[in-house]
Coordinates of C-alpha atoms and ligand atoms in Angstrom, one line a residue:
X82 CA 151.8 -116.9 25.8
X83 CA 155.1 -117.5 27.4
X84 CA 156.0 -115.2 30.2
X85 CA 159.5 -116.0 30.8
X86 CA 161.9 -113.0 30.6
X87 CA 164.8 -112.7 28.5
X88 CA 168.0 -112.3 30.6
X89 CA 170.8 -111.0 28.0
X90 CA 174.5 -111.6 28.6
X91 CA 175.7 -108.0 27.5
X92 CA 178.7 -109.5 25.6
X93 CA 175.9 -111.8 23.5
X94 CA 173.1 -109.3 22.2
X95 CA 173.4 -105.8 20.9
X96 CA 172.2 -103.3 23.8
X97 CA 169.5 -101.6 21.5
X98 CA 167.6 -104.8 20.8
X99 CA 167.3 -106.2 24.5
X100 CA 166.1 -104.3 27.5
X101 CA 166.4 -106.0 30.5
X102 CA 162.8 -107.2 31.2
X103 CA 161.7 -107.9 28.1
X104 CA 159.9 -111.2 27.3
X105 CA 160.8 -113.2 24.5
X106 CA 157.7 -112.0 23.0
X107 CA 158.6 -108.6 22.9
X108 CA 161.9 -109.1 21.2
X109 CA 160.6 -111.0 18.4
X110 CA 158.1 -108.9 17.8
X111 CA 160.7 -105.9 17.9
X112 CA 163.0 -107.8 15.8
X113 CA 160.2 -108.5 13.3
X114 CA 158.8 -104.9 12.8
X115 CA 162.8 -103.8 12.2
X116 CA 163.2 -106.3 9.9
X117 CA 159.8 -106.0 7.9
X118 CA 160.5 -102.1 7.8
X119 CA 164.2 -103.3 6.2
X120 CA 163.0 -105.3 3.6
X121 CA 160.0 -102.3 2.8
X122 CA 162.5 -99.9 2.5
X123 CA 165.0 -102.3 0.1
X124 CA 161.9 -102.5 -1.7
X125 CA 160.5 -99.3 -2.0
X126 CA 157.5 -99.8 -0.2
X127 CA 155.8 -96.9 1.2
X128 CA 153.7 -97.7 4.7
X129 CA 150.2 -96.7 4.4
X130 CA 147.9 -96.1 7.4
X131 CA 145.4 -98.8 7.1
X132 CA 141.8 -97.8 8.1
X133 CA 140.1 -100.5 9.4
X134 CA 135.8 -99.9 9.3
X135 CA 134.7 -99.7 13.0
X136 CA 131.3 -100.0 14.0
X137 CA 130.6 -96.1 14.3
X138 CA 129.3 -95.1 18.1
X139 CA 125.3 -94.8 17.9
X140 CA 123.1 -92.6 20.1
X141 CA 121.1 -95.4 22.2
X142 CA 117.3 -95.7 21.8
X143 CA 116.3 -95.4 25.0
X144 CA 113.1 -96.7 27.2
X145 CA 112.0 -92.6 27.3
X146 CA 112.2 -92.4 24.1
X147 CA 110.1 -95.4 23.1
X148 CA 106.8 -93.0 23.3
X149 CA 107.9 -90.8 20.4
X150 CA 110.4 -93.1 18.5
X151 CA 108.9 -95.3 15.3
X152 CA 110.8 -98.5 15.0
X153 CA 110.9 -99.5 11.3
X154 CA 111.7 -102.9 9.6
X155 CA 110.8 -105.1 6.7
X156 CA 112.4 -107.7 4.3
X157 CA 109.0 -110.2 4.6
X158 CA 105.6 -110.6 3.8
X159 CA 103.2 -107.8 3.7
X160 CA 101.6 -110.8 6.1
X161 CA 104.5 -111.4 8.5
X162 CA 105.1 -107.9 8.5
X163 CA 101.2 -106.6 9.3
X164 CA 101.1 -109.2 12.1
X165 CA 104.6 -108.2 13.3
X166 CA 103.7 -105.0 13.4
X167 CA 100.7 -105.6 15.9
X168 CA 102.9 -107.8 18.1
X169 CA 105.2 -104.9 18.1
X170 CA 102.1 -102.5 19.2
X171 CA 101.1 -105.1 21.5
X172 CA 104.3 -104.9 23.3
X173 CA 104.5 -101.1 23.4
X174 CA 106.4 -99.6 20.9
X175 CA 105.5 -97.4 17.4
X176 CA 105.9 -99.3 14.6
X177 CA 105.9 -99.0 10.9
X178 CA 107.1 -101.7 7.8
X179 CA 108.7 -100.4 5.2
X180 CA 107.4 -101.0 1.8
X181 CA 108.3 -104.3 -0.4
X182 CA 111.6 -103.5 -2.1
X183 CA 111.4 -102.8 -5.4
X184 CA 113.7 -101.8 -8.6
X185 CA 114.4 -98.2 -7.7
X186 CA 115.5 -99.5 -4.1
X187 CA 118.0 -101.5 -5.6
X188 CA 119.5 -99.2 -8.1
X189 CA 119.6 -96.8 -4.7
X190 CA 121.4 -99.6 -2.6
X191 CA 123.9 -100.2 -5.4
X192 CA 124.3 -96.0 -5.8
X193 CA 125.1 -96.0 -2.0
X194 CA 126.4 -99.2 -1.0
X195 CA 130.0 -100.9 -1.7
X196 CA 130.2 -103.0 -5.0
X197 CA 130.1 -106.8 -5.0
X198 CA 127.4 -107.0 -2.7
X199 CA 124.7 -109.9 -3.2
X200 CA 121.5 -109.1 -4.6
X201 CA 119.1 -109.1 -1.3
X202 CA 121.5 -106.5 0.2
X203 CA 121.1 -104.1 -2.5
X204 CA 117.5 -104.1 -2.6
X205 CA 117.0 -104.2 1.5
X206 CA 119.9 -101.4 2.2
X207 CA 118.4 -99.3 -0.9
X208 CA 115.1 -99.8 0.4
X209 CA 115.6 -98.6 3.6
X210 CA 117.3 -95.5 2.1
X211 CA 114.9 -94.9 -0.5
X212 CA 112.4 -94.9 2.2
X213 CA 114.1 -92.4 4.8
X214 CA 114.3 -90.1 1.5
X215 CA 110.7 -90.7 1.0
X216 CA 109.9 -89.1 4.7
X217 CA 111.7 -85.8 3.5
X218 CA 109.7 -85.5 0.3
X219 CA 106.8 -85.7 3.3
X220 CA 108.3 -82.8 4.8
X221 CA 110.1 -85.0 8.0
X222 CA 113.6 -83.3 8.4
X223 CA 116.3 -84.7 8.0
X224 CA 117.0 -84.1 11.9
X225 CA 113.7 -85.5 12.9
X226 CA 114.2 -88.7 10.8
X227 CA 117.3 -89.4 12.8
X228 CA 116.0 -88.8 16.0
X229 CA 112.8 -90.0 16.1
X230 CA 112.9 -93.5 13.7
X231 CA 115.0 -96.3 14.6
X232 CA 115.8 -99.3 12.1
X233 CA 115.6 -103.3 13.3
X234 CA 117.1 -105.7 11.1
X235 CA 118.2 -109.4 11.9
X236 CA 121.8 -109.8 11.8
X237 CA 125.2 -112.4 11.8
X238 CA 128.6 -113.3 11.5
X239 CA 128.6 -114.7 8.7
X240 CA 129.7 -116.6 7.0
X241 CA 128.2 -115.3 3.8
X242 CA 127.5 -111.9 3.1
X243 CA 124.7 -111.8 5.6
X244 CA 127.5 -110.8 8.0
X245 CA 127.9 -107.6 6.2
X246 CA 124.3 -106.7 6.1
X247 CA 124.8 -104.2 9.2
X248 CA 127.9 -102.3 8.2
X249 CA 126.2 -102.1 4.6
X250 CA 123.1 -100.5 6.2
X251 CA 125.4 -97.8 7.7
X252 CA 127.5 -97.4 5.1
X253 CA 124.6 -96.3 2.4
X254 CA 123.1 -94.2 5.3
X255 CA 126.1 -92.3 5.8
X256 CA 126.9 -92.1 2.1
X257 CA 122.9 -90.7 1.7
X258 CA 122.9 -87.8 4.1
X259 CA 121.4 -90.1 7.4
X260 CA 124.8 -90.5 9.3
X261 CA 123.7 -91.0 12.7
X262 CA 120.8 -92.8 11.8
X263 CA 120.1 -95.9 14.4
X264 CA 119.9 -99.9 13.2
X265 CA 119.4 -102.4 15.8
X266 CA 120.3 -105.8 15.3
X267 CA 118.5 -109.2 16.3
X268 CA 121.1 -111.5 15.9
X269 CA 120.7 -115.0 14.2
X270 CA 123.2 -116.6 16.7
X271 CA 121.6 -115.0 19.8
X272 CA 119.7 -116.9 22.5
X273 CA 116.6 -115.2 24.2
X274 CA 118.3 -112.2 25.5
X275 CA 119.9 -110.5 22.9
X276 CA 123.6 -109.2 24.4
X277 CA 123.7 -105.9 22.5
X278 CA 119.6 -105.2 23.1
X279 CA 119.2 -101.7 23.7
X280 CA 117.4 -100.4 26.8
X281 CA 114.7 -99.3 24.1
X282 CA 113.7 -101.9 22.7
X283 CA 113.7 -105.1 25.1
X284 CA 114.6 -108.3 23.4
X285 CA 113.2 -110.4 25.9
X286 CA 111.1 -113.5 26.3
X287 CA 107.7 -111.7 25.2
X288 CA 109.2 -110.0 22.5
X289 CA 110.3 -113.4 21.3
X290 CA 106.9 -114.9 21.8
X291 CA 105.3 -112.2 20.2
X292 CA 107.6 -112.2 17.3
X293 CA 107.5 -116.0 16.9
X294 CA 103.7 -116.3 16.9
X295 CA 103.4 -113.3 14.4
X296 CA 105.9 -114.5 11.7
X297 CA 103.8 -118.4 12.8
X298 CA 100.6 -116.7 11.9
X299 CA 102.1 -114.7 9.0
X300 CA 103.5 -118.4 7.7
X301 CA 100.3 -120.4 8.2
X302 CA 97.6 -117.5 6.4
X303 CA 100.1 -117.1 3.7
X304 CA 100.2 -120.5 2.6
X305 CA 96.4 -120.9 2.8
X306 CA 95.6 -118.0 0.9
X307 CA 98.5 -119.6 -1.8
X308 CA 96.4 -122.8 -1.4
X309 CA 92.8 -121.3 -2.3
X310 CA 93.4 -118.7 -4.8
X311 CA 94.4 -120.5 -8.0
X312 CA 91.4 -122.6 -7.3
X313 CA 88.5 -120.0 -6.5
X314 CA 85.6 -119.5 -8.6
X315 CA 85.4 -115.9 -8.0
X316 CA 88.2 -114.5 -8.9
X317 CA 89.4 -111.9 -6.1
X318 CA 87.6 -113.9 -3.4
X319 CA 90.5 -115.0 -1.8
X320 CA 92.4 -111.8 -1.7
X321 CA 89.2 -110.2 -0.2
X322 CA 89.0 -112.5 2.4
X323 CA 92.8 -112.6 3.1
X324 CA 92.6 -108.9 3.8
X325 CA 89.8 -109.1 6.1
X326 CA 91.6 -111.8 8.3
X327 CA 94.9 -110.0 8.2
X328 CA 93.1 -107.1 9.6
X329 CA 91.5 -108.9 12.1
X330 CA 94.9 -110.9 13.3
X331 CA 96.8 -107.2 13.3
X332 CA 94.0 -106.3 15.9
X333 CA 94.5 -109.5 17.8
X334 CA 98.3 -109.4 18.4
X335 CA 97.8 -105.4 18.7
X336 CA 95.2 -106.0 21.6
X337 CA 97.3 -108.8 23.2
X338 CA 99.1 -107.9 26.1
X339 CA 102.1 -109.9 27.6
X340 CA 101.3 -112.6 30.3
X341 CA 102.1 -111.4 33.8
X342 CA 102.3 -112.8 37.0
X343 CA 99.5 -111.2 39.3
X344 CA 101.1 -108.8 41.6
X345 CA 100.5 -110.2 44.8
X346 CA 101.4 -113.8 43.7
X347 CA 104.6 -111.9 42.8
X348 CA 105.4 -110.6 46.9
X349 CA 104.3 -114.1 47.8
X350 CA 107.0 -115.8 46.3
X351 CA 109.7 -112.6 46.2
X352 CA 113.1 -114.5 44.9
X353 CA 111.6 -117.0 42.7
X354 CA 108.9 -114.7 41.2
X355 CA 111.1 -113.9 38.1
X356 CA 111.3 -117.9 37.3
X357 CA 107.5 -118.5 38.3
X358 CA 106.8 -115.9 35.4
X359 CA 109.0 -117.1 32.8
X360 CA 107.3 -120.5 33.1
X361 CA 103.8 -118.9 33.5
X362 CA 104.6 -117.0 30.2
X363 CA 105.7 -120.2 28.7
X364 CA 102.8 -122.3 29.7
X365 CA 100.5 -119.5 28.8
X366 CA 101.6 -120.0 25.4
X367 CA 101.2 -123.4 25.1
X368 CA 98.0 -123.5 26.6
X369 CA 96.5 -120.6 25.9
X370 CA 93.9 -119.9 23.0
X371 CA 93.9 -116.3 22.2
X372 CA 95.3 -117.1 18.8
X373 CA 93.8 -120.4 18.1
X374 CA 90.4 -119.5 18.6
X375 CA 91.1 -115.8 16.5
X376 CA 92.4 -118.6 14.2
X377 CA 89.1 -120.3 13.9
X378 CA 87.1 -117.1 12.6
X379 CA 89.5 -116.6 10.2
X380 CA 89.4 -120.2 9.1
X381 CA 85.6 -119.8 8.9
X382 CA 85.7 -116.9 7.1
X383 CA 88.1 -118.6 4.3
X384 CA 85.6 -121.4 4.2
X385 CA 82.8 -118.9 2.7
X386 CA 85.1 -119.0 -0.7
X387 CA 83.7 -121.5 -2.9
X388 CA 86.5 -123.6 -4.7
X389 CA 86.8 -125.8 -8.2
X390 CA 89.5 -128.5 -7.4
X391 CA 88.6 -130.3 -10.2
X392 CA 91.0 -127.4 -11.9
X393 CA 94.3 -129.5 -13.3
X394 CA 97.2 -126.9 -11.9
X395 CA 101.0 -128.0 -11.0
X396 CA 102.0 -127.4 -7.9
X397 CA 105.4 -125.2 -8.1
X398 CA 107.6 -125.5 -4.9
X399 CA 109.4 -122.2 -4.3
X400 CA 113.0 -122.9 -2.4
X401 CA 115.9 -120.6 -2.8
X402 CA 117.8 -117.9 -0.6
X403 CA 115.9 -116.9 2.3
X404 CA 114.9 -113.4 1.0
X405 CA 114.4 -114.2 -2.4
X406 CA 112.2 -116.8 -1.9
X407 CA 110.1 -114.9 0.3
X408 CA 110.0 -111.5 -1.0
X409 CA 106.7 -110.6 -2.8
X410 CA 107.9 -108.1 -5.2
X411 CA 111.1 -107.1 -7.9
X412 CA 113.6 -108.9 -5.9
X413 CA 112.3 -112.1 -7.3
X414 CA 110.5 -110.7 -10.1
X415 CA 107.1 -111.2 -8.6
X416 CA 107.2 -114.9 -9.5
X417 CA 104.5 -115.7 -7.5
X418 CA 102.1 -113.4 -9.2
X419 CA 103.6 -114.8 -12.1
X420 CA 103.3 -118.7 -11.8
X421 CA 99.3 -117.9 -10.4
X422 CA 98.7 -116.1 -13.9
X423 CA 100.5 -118.6 -15.7
X424 CA 97.9 -121.2 -14.0
X425 CA 100.5 -122.6 -11.0
X426 CA 99.7 -123.3 -7.6
X427 CA 102.6 -122.1 -5.3
X428 CA 103.6 -123.6 -2.5
X429 CA 105.5 -120.9 -0.7
X430 CA 108.2 -121.6 2.3
X431 CA 107.4 -121.1 5.9
X432 CA 109.9 -118.7 7.5
X433 CA 109.6 -121.2 10.6
X434 CA 111.5 -123.9 8.2
X435 CA 114.4 -121.1 8.4
X436 CA 114.1 -121.1 12.4
X437 CA 113.8 -124.8 13.0
X438 CA 117.1 -124.8 11.0
X439 CA 118.7 -122.4 13.5
X440 CA 117.8 -124.6 16.0
X441 CA 118.9 -127.7 14.3
X442 CA 122.3 -126.5 13.2
X443 CA 122.8 -125.5 17.2
X444 CA 122.4 -129.1 18.0
X445 CA 124.8 -130.2 15.7
X446 CA 127.5 -127.8 16.4
X447 CA 126.9 -129.0 20.2
X448 CA 127.5 -132.4 18.7
X449 CA 130.6 -131.9 16.8
X450 CA 131.8 -129.8 20.0
X451 CA 131.1 -132.0 22.5
X452 CA 133.5 -132.2 25.0
X453 CA 136.3 -129.1 23.4
X454 CA 136.2 -126.2 24.7
X455 CA 138.8 -123.4 23.8
X456 CA 141.1 -126.3 22.3
X457 CA 140.7 -128.8 25.3
X458 CA 140.9 -132.6 24.2
X459 CA 138.6 -135.0 26.0
X460 CA 139.9 -136.6 29.2
X461 CA 141.3 -140.3 28.7
X462 CA 138.9 -142.7 29.1
X463 CA 139.4 -143.8 32.7
X464 CA 138.8 -140.5 33.7
X465 CA 135.2 -141.5 34.8
X466 CA 134.3 -138.7 36.8
X467 CA 135.1 -136.0 34.0
X468 CA 134.0 -137.9 31.2
X469 CA 130.6 -138.2 33.2
X470 CA 130.5 -134.8 33.7
X471 CA 130.7 -133.6 30.2
X472 CA 128.1 -136.0 28.8
X473 CA 125.8 -134.6 31.3
X474 CA 126.8 -131.0 30.4
X475 CA 126.3 -132.3 26.6
X476 CA 123.1 -134.0 27.2
X477 CA 121.6 -131.0 29.1
X478 CA 122.1 -128.8 26.3
X479 CA 121.0 -130.6 23.4
X480 CA 117.8 -131.5 25.4
X481 CA 117.2 -128.1 25.9
X482 CA 117.6 -127.3 22.5
X483 CA 115.1 -130.7 21.4
X484 CA 112.6 -129.1 23.5
X485 CA 112.8 -125.9 21.9
X486 CA 112.6 -127.7 18.6
X487 CA 109.4 -129.5 19.8
X488 CA 107.6 -126.5 21.4
X489 CA 108.0 -124.3 18.2
X490 CA 107.1 -127.3 16.0
X491 CA 103.7 -128.4 17.9
X492 CA 103.1 -124.3 18.1
X493 CA 103.5 -124.0 14.6
X494 CA 101.3 -127.2 13.7
X495 CA 98.5 -125.7 16.0
X496 CA 98.5 -122.7 13.8
X497 CA 98.4 -125.0 11.0
X498 CA 95.3 -126.8 12.4
X499 CA 93.3 -123.7 13.7
X500 CA 93.6 -122.7 10.0
X501 CA 92.0 -125.7 8.8
X502 CA 95.3 -128.0 8.2
X503 CA 95.4 -126.9 4.6
X504 CA 98.5 -125.6 5.1
X505 CA 101.6 -128.2 5.5
X506 CA 103.3 -129.3 8.8
X507 CA 106.6 -128.0 9.1
X508 CA 109.2 -130.2 6.9
X509 CA 111.5 -132.7 9.7
X510 CA 115.1 -130.9 9.6
X511 CA 116.9 -134.5 10.6
X512 CA 115.1 -136.1 7.3
X513 CA 116.6 -132.9 5.6
X514 CA 119.4 -133.2 6.9
X515 CA 119.8 -137.1 5.7
X516 CA 118.4 -136.2 2.4
X517 CA 120.5 -133.5 2.0
X518 CA 124.1 -134.2 3.3
X519 CA 125.0 -136.9 0.6
X520 CA 125.2 -134.2 -2.0
X521 CA 125.5 -130.6 0.5
X522 CA 127.7 -131.2 3.7
X523 CA 125.0 -130.2 6.3
X524 CA 127.7 -128.6 8.4
X525 CA 128.6 -126.0 5.6
X526 CA 126.8 -122.9 7.0
X527 CA 125.7 -119.7 5.0
X528 CA 122.5 -119.0 3.5
X529 CA 120.5 -121.8 3.5
X530 CA 123.0 -124.1 4.0
X531 CA 121.9 -127.8 2.3
X532 CA 118.3 -127.2 2.5
X533 CA 118.1 -126.2 -0.9
X534 CA 119.4 -129.2 -1.7
X535 CA 117.5 -131.0 0.7
X536 CA 114.2 -129.4 -0.3
X537 CA 114.3 -130.2 -3.8
X538 CA 114.5 -134.0 -2.6
X539 CA 111.9 -133.7 0.0
X540 CA 109.4 -132.1 -2.0
X541 CA 109.9 -134.2 -5.0
X542 CA 110.2 -137.5 -3.2
X543 CA 107.1 -137.0 -0.8
X544 CA 104.9 -136.0 -4.1
X545 CA 104.1 -132.8 -2.8
X546 CA 105.1 -130.8 -6.1
X547 CA 105.5 -131.1 -9.8
X548 CA 108.3 -128.9 -9.9
X549 CA 111.0 -127.0 -7.7
X550 CA 111.7 -123.4 -8.5
X551 CA 114.9 -122.2 -6.5
X552 CA 115.1 -118.3 -6.7
X553 CA 119.1 -117.6 -6.2
X554 CA 120.1 -114.0 -5.8
X555 CA 122.6 -112.8 -8.1
X556 CA 126.3 -112.8 -6.1
X557 CA 124.5 -115.6 -3.3
X558 CA 127.5 -117.6 -2.1
X559 CA 125.9 -120.5 -0.6
X560 CA 123.3 -120.9 -3.2
X561 CA 126.0 -121.0 -6.0
X562 CA 127.3 -123.7 -4.2
X563 CA 124.2 -125.6 -3.9
X564 CA 123.8 -125.1 -7.4
X565 CA 126.7 -126.9 -8.5
X566 CA 125.1 -129.8 -6.3
X567 CA 121.5 -129.9 -7.6
X568 CA 123.4 -131.3 -10.8
X569 CA 124.3 -134.4 -8.6
X570 CA 120.9 -134.3 -7.3
X571 CA 118.7 -134.1 -10.5
X572 CA 121.0 -136.3 -12.3
X573 CA 120.2 -139.3 -9.9
X574 CA 116.6 -138.4 -9.5
X575 CA 115.5 -138.6 -13.1
X576 CA 111.6 -137.6 -12.9
X577 CA 112.3 -134.1 -10.8
X578 CA 111.3 -131.2 -12.7
X579 CA 114.0 -128.3 -10.9
X580 CA 114.9 -124.9 -12.1
X581 CA 117.3 -122.7 -10.6
X582 CA 116.7 -119.1 -11.3
X583 CA 119.0 -115.9 -11.0
X584 CA 117.3 -113.3 -9.5
X585 CA 119.2 -109.9 -9.9
X586 CA 117.9 -106.3 -10.3
X587 CA 116.9 -106.7 -13.9
X588 CA 116.5 -109.8 -16.7
X589 CA 112.6 -110.3 -15.4
X590 CA 111.4 -111.1 -19.3
X591 CA 114.4 -113.8 -19.8
X592 CA 113.6 -115.0 -16.2
X593 CA 110.1 -115.7 -17.0
X594 CA 110.5 -117.3 -20.2
X595 CA 113.0 -119.3 -18.4
X596 CA 110.1 -120.5 -15.9
X597 CA 107.3 -120.9 -18.7
X598 CA 109.4 -123.5 -20.3
X599 CA 110.0 -125.6 -17.1
X600 CA 106.3 -125.1 -16.1
X601 CA 105.2 -126.4 -19.6
X602 CA 106.7 -129.6 -18.9
X603 CA 105.0 -129.4 -15.0
X604 CA 101.5 -128.6 -16.7
X605 CA 102.1 -131.9 -18.9
X606 CA 103.0 -133.7 -15.8
X607 CA 99.9 -132.5 -14.2
X608 CA 97.3 -133.2 -16.7
X609 CA 98.8 -136.9 -17.5
X610 CA 98.9 -137.6 -13.9
X611 CA 95.2 -136.4 -13.7
X612 CA 93.8 -138.6 -16.8
X613 CA 96.2 -141.5 -14.8
X614 CA 94.0 -141.5 -11.9
X615 CA 90.5 -140.6 -13.5
X616 CA 91.7 -143.7 -15.7
X617 CA 92.6 -146.0 -12.5
X618 CA 89.4 -145.4 -10.6
X619 CA 87.1 -145.5 -13.8
X620 CA 86.1 -142.6 -13.6
X621 CA 85.3 -139.3 -15.9
X622 CA 85.4 -135.7 -15.3
X623 CA 81.2 -135.3 -15.8
X624 CA 80.7 -137.9 -12.9
X625 CA 83.4 -136.2 -10.7
X626 CA 81.4 -132.8 -11.1
X627 CA 78.3 -134.7 -10.6
X628 CA 79.3 -135.8 -7.1
X629 CA 80.7 -132.5 -5.9
X630 CA 77.2 -130.8 -7.0
X631 CA 75.5 -133.7 -4.9
X632 CA 78.3 -132.9 -2.2
X633 CA 78.4 -128.8 -2.0
X634 CA 80.5 -129.0 1.1
X635 CA 83.2 -130.0 -1.1
X636 CA 83.3 -127.0 -3.1
X637 CA 84.7 -125.7 0.5
X638 CA 88.3 -124.8 0.8
X639 CA 88.2 -126.8 4.5
X640 CA 86.7 -129.5 3.3
X641 CA 89.7 -132.7 3.9
X642 CA 90.7 -134.1 1.1
X643 CA 93.4 -136.7 2.1
X644 CA 96.6 -137.1 0.3
X645 CA 97.3 -140.4 -1.9
X646 CA 100.3 -141.7 -2.1
X647 CA 101.9 -141.0 -5.6
X648 CA 99.9 -138.4 -6.1
X649 CA 101.0 -134.7 -6.2
X650 CA 98.0 -132.3 -7.9
X651 CA 94.9 -131.2 -5.9
X652 CA 92.7 -132.4 -8.9
X653 CA 94.0 -135.9 -8.9
X654 CA 94.0 -136.2 -5.5
X655 CA 90.2 -135.4 -5.4
X656 CA 89.2 -137.2 -8.1
X657 CA 90.9 -140.7 -5.8
X658 CA 88.9 -139.1 -2.7
X659 CA 85.9 -138.9 -4.7
X660 CA 86.0 -142.5 -6.2
X661 CA 86.8 -143.7 -2.4
X662 CA 83.4 -141.5 -1.3
X663 CA 81.9 -143.5 -4.3
X664 CA 83.0 -146.7 -3.3
X665 CA 81.4 -146.1 0.3
X666 CA 78.5 -144.8 -0.9
X667 CA 77.5 -147.4 -3.4
X668 CA 78.2 -150.4 -0.7
X669 CA 76.0 -148.3 2.0
Ligands
LIG972 S1 122.1 -116.5 1.7 FE1 123.3 -115.6 -0.2 S2 122.2 -113.5 -0.8 FE2 121.3 -114.5 1.4 S3 123.0 -112.8 2.3 FE3 124.0 -114.7 2.3 S4 125.4 -114.5 0.1 FE4 123.3 -112.9 0.3

């Protein structure tokens, strides 16, 4: 802004407008205000006082409150929550997951929140209020609730309504009489050390590693259970083993202590001890085997279940908005249970994909903003020194993020392999971008961005699903946008069975009936595929069953069945595998 001062000549300017020493900007602003006031007076407009929402000053959550304050969290599946719970306890926090949101929570959210929010806002905000009300019903006083509980959730600054969650929580809490209840934010866009971290909740490297490990293990355990359940020969076995292994993994996380530099070594290293501890924690994460050996035990437990892989089932890949595709309750009409009841195998979406997407978007941002700082333009081409400096800075930033991507991916895949390798590896973000970008600009942020479109193509093209079901919350802006793009996708990929379902608090029967219709098509596709592989390989179902009886190890879920190109279903892939095995056996 200019600091030039205005030096009026008394004969040129009215004395009441210009004072000696005013800047040009001051004069302009004053004249503008006067003119606005005059026009408003003439138009008969009353000037109203504007009340902008301001983040209320909350009492901080301090370190000494840790022992008697419960950290509430939620919004994921019970498997993720159980492990996050264990990780938080292992870090020294008292923690409790709020129950899975139901329709009543949705109605509570509507009652106490703003109008016109998206569906997950109502569900999650209402769920917290409902939980606090239930504490009150159990005899905990309101003062005690406000004093002894805090809520910990993810936040963002937009561009979709996710940016409004924090404000919505606070508004609904105030409207429901829990004014002063503390909401702690974990910013989606923040780094390893969150800037607004309260001293009571230390968002440091130990915290992030603990939470990420818990989320990754939760993802893989979840997927493994969904992959086994439809094929179990004894109903309920997969759930029984899942319960047992989740209890066990919860204990593993609860008793795991963050890696620390030895005290003697710390003294010896002096000023370098912090860096050494940082590096040590990373190395311990990459090389340590606490989780992998525990996961091997879970794998062996899962492997006690008997499965019948020759059941022909369509694989339904779930995509859509982050929360709607994750929750296992009324928020998506209990869709996963419904699909399993209807005879499908559900391929759930890991939270890991979204974490990778977040990193990927930052890499893209660095690429787009390369050399542009605060509106600066690139130096001319002959200014080699300056250009080289920009280039090196940019490459360093990107290299760090790419390293983070590589580490995260390899840690995730380590868990997949430790659990028997039956869960899928994470989809490659660069491939997803390449697939999705022609239909949905990959720089358009908010929600799942281009991922919804890209995953639809990815899972259909790679023969990983017979049908893609996208669960889209009512009022979701990014999902509505990607729905428009999906019509172009479907017209380009004719064999795709794609169904978008709008999830709101009501309308479950209608949604289920639409899914049933599309699922009918997917079942036919799976049956035709199965008949075709039997025919191509010259086998009958009875011959396949006889082979399985002669090879009882193939009745175990961890028995490895390779994926045959162009074949989607488990049963069809199994037939291809039996055919290969028979060829080898006959040759010997
Ligand atoms: S992605 Fe959609 S549903 Fe999710 S917070 Fe944003 S607007 Fe709401």
